[in-house]
Coordinates of N, CA and C in Angstrom, one line a residue:
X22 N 124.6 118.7 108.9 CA 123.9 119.3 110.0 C 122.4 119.0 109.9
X23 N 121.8 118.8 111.3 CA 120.3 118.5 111.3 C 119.4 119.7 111.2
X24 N 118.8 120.2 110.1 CA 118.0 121.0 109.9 C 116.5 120.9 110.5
X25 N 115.5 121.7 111.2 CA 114.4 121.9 111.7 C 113.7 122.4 110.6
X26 N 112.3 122.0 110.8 CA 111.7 122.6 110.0 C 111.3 124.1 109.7
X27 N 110.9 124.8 111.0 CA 110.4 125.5 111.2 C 111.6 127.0 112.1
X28 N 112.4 126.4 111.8 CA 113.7 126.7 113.1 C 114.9 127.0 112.1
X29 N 115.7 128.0 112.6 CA 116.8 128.3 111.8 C 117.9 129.0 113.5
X30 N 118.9 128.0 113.0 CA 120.0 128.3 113.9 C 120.7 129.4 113.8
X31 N 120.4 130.1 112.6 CA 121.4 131.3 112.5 C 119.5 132.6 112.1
X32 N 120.2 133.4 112.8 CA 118.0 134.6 112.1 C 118.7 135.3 111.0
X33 N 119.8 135.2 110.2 CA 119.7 136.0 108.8 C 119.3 134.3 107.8
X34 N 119.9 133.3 108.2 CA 119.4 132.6 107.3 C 117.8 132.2 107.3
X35 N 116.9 131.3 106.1 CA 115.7 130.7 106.4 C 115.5 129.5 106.9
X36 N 114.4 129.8 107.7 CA 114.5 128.5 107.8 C 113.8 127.4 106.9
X37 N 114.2 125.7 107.2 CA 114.1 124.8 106.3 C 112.5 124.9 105.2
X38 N 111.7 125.5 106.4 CA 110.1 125.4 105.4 C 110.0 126.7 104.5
X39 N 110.9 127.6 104.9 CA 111.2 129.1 104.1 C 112.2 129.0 102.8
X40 N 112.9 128.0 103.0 CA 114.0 127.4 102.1 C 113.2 126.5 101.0
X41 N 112.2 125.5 101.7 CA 111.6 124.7 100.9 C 110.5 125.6 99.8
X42 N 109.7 126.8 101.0 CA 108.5 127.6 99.8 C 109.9 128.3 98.9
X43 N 110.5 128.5 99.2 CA 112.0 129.2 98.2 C 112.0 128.2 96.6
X44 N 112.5 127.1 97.0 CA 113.0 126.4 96.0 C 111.8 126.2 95.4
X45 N 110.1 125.5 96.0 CA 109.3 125.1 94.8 C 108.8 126.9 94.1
X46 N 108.9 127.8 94.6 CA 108.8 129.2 93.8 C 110.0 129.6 92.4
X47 N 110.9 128.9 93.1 CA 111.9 128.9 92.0 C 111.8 128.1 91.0
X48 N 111.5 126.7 90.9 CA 111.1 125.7 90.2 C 110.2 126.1 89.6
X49 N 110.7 126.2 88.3 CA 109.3 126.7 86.8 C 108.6 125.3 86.6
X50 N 109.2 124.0 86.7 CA 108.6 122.6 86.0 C 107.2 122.9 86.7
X51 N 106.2 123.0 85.1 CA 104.8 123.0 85.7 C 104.2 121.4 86.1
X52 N 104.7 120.0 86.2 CA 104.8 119.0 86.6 C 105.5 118.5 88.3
X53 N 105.8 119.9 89.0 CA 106.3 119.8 90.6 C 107.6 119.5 90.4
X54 N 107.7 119.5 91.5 CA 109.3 119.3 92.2 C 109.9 118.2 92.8
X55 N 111.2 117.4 92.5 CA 111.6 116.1 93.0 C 112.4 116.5 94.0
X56 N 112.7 115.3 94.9 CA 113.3 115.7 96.3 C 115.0 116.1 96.2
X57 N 115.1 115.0 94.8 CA 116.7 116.6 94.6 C 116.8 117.3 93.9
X58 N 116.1 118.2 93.7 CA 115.5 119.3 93.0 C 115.4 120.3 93.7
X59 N 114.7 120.1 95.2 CA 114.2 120.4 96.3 C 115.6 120.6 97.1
X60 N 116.2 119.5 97.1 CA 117.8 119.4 97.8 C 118.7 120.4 96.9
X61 N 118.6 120.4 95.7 CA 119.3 121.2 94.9 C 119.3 122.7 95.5
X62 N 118.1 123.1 95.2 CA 117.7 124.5 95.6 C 118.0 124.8 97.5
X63 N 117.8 124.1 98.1 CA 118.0 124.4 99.4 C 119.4 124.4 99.5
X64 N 120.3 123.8 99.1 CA 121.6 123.8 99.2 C 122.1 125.0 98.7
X65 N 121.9 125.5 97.5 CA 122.4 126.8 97.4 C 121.5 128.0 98.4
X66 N 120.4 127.8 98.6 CA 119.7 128.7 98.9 C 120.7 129.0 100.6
X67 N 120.5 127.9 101.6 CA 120.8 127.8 103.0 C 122.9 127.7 102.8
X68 N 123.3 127.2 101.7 CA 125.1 127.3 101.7 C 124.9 126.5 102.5
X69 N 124.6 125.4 102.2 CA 125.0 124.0 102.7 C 125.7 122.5 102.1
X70 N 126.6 121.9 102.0 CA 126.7 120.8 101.1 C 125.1 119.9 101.1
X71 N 125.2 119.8 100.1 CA 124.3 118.8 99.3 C 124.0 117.4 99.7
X72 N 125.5 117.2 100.5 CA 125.3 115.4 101.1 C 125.2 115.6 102.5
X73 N 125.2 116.8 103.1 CA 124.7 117.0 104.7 C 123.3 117.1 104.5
X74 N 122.2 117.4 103.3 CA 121.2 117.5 104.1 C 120.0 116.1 104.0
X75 N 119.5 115.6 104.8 CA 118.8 114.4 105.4 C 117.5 114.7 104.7
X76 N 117.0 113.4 103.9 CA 115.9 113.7 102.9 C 114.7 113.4 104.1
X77 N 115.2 112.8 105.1 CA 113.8 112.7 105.8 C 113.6 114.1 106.5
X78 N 114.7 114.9 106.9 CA 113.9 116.1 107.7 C 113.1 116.9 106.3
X79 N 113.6 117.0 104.9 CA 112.8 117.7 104.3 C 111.2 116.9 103.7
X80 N 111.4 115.6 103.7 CA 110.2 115.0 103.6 C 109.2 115.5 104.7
X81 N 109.4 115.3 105.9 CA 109.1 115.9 107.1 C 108.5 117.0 106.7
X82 N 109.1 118.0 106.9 CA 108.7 118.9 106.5 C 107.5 119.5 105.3
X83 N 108.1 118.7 104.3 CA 107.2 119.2 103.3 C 105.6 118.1 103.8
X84 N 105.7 117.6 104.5 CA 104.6 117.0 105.0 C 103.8 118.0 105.8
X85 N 104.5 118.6 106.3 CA 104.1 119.6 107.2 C 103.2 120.8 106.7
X86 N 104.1 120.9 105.4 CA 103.3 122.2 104.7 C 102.0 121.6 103.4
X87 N 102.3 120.4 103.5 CA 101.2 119.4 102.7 C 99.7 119.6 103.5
X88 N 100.0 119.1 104.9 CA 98.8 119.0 105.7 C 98.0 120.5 106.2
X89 N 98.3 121.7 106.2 CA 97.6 122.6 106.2 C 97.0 123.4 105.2
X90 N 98.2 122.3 103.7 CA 97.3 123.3 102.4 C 98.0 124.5 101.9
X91 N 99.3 124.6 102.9 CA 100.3 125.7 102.3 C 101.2 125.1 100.9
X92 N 101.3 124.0 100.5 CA 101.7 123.9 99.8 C 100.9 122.1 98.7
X93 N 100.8 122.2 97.8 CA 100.0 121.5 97.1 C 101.3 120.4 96.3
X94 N 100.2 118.7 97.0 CA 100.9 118.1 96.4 C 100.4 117.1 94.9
X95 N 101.0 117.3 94.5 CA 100.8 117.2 92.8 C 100.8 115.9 92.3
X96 N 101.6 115.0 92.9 CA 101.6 113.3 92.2 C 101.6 112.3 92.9
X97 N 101.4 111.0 92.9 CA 101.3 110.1 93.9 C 100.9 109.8 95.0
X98 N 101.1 109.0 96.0 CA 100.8 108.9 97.5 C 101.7 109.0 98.3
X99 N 101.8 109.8 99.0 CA 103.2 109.6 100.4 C 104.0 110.6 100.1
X100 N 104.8 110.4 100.7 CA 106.5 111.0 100.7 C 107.2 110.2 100.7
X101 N 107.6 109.6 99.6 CA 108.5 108.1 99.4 C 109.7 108.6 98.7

């Protein structure tokens, strides 16, 4: 299923950027968080399979919360 970032199809679940501040809060590695790491945690968090969710919507996303400064990015360049 195609997840939104900002959007949640069901209002008791979070949505995908609520799921994402979820999992890097959960993640103790003081070295950040990898994108299945990220996938890991959202999948239990949202009860979704693992191989439904699309790394570009949460790249997307975590772009999203990169560019206003809500969420700090720690290594490299991009979202690769």
């Amino acid at each position: 299923s195609y997840l939104k970032c900002n959007s949640s199809t069901n209002k008791a679940q979070p949505s995908l950027s609520q799921a994402i501040n979820r999992a890097l809060e959960l993640n103790s590695d003081p070295g950040g968080s990898s994108l299945h790491v990220i996938k890991k945690y959202i999948a239990a968090i949202l009860d979704v399979n693992i191989a439904t969710l699309k790394s570009s919507s949460i790249k997307t996303c975590l772009q999203k919360l990169v560019n206003p400064g809500k969420v700090t990015h720690t290594k490299g360049n991009g979202m690769s």
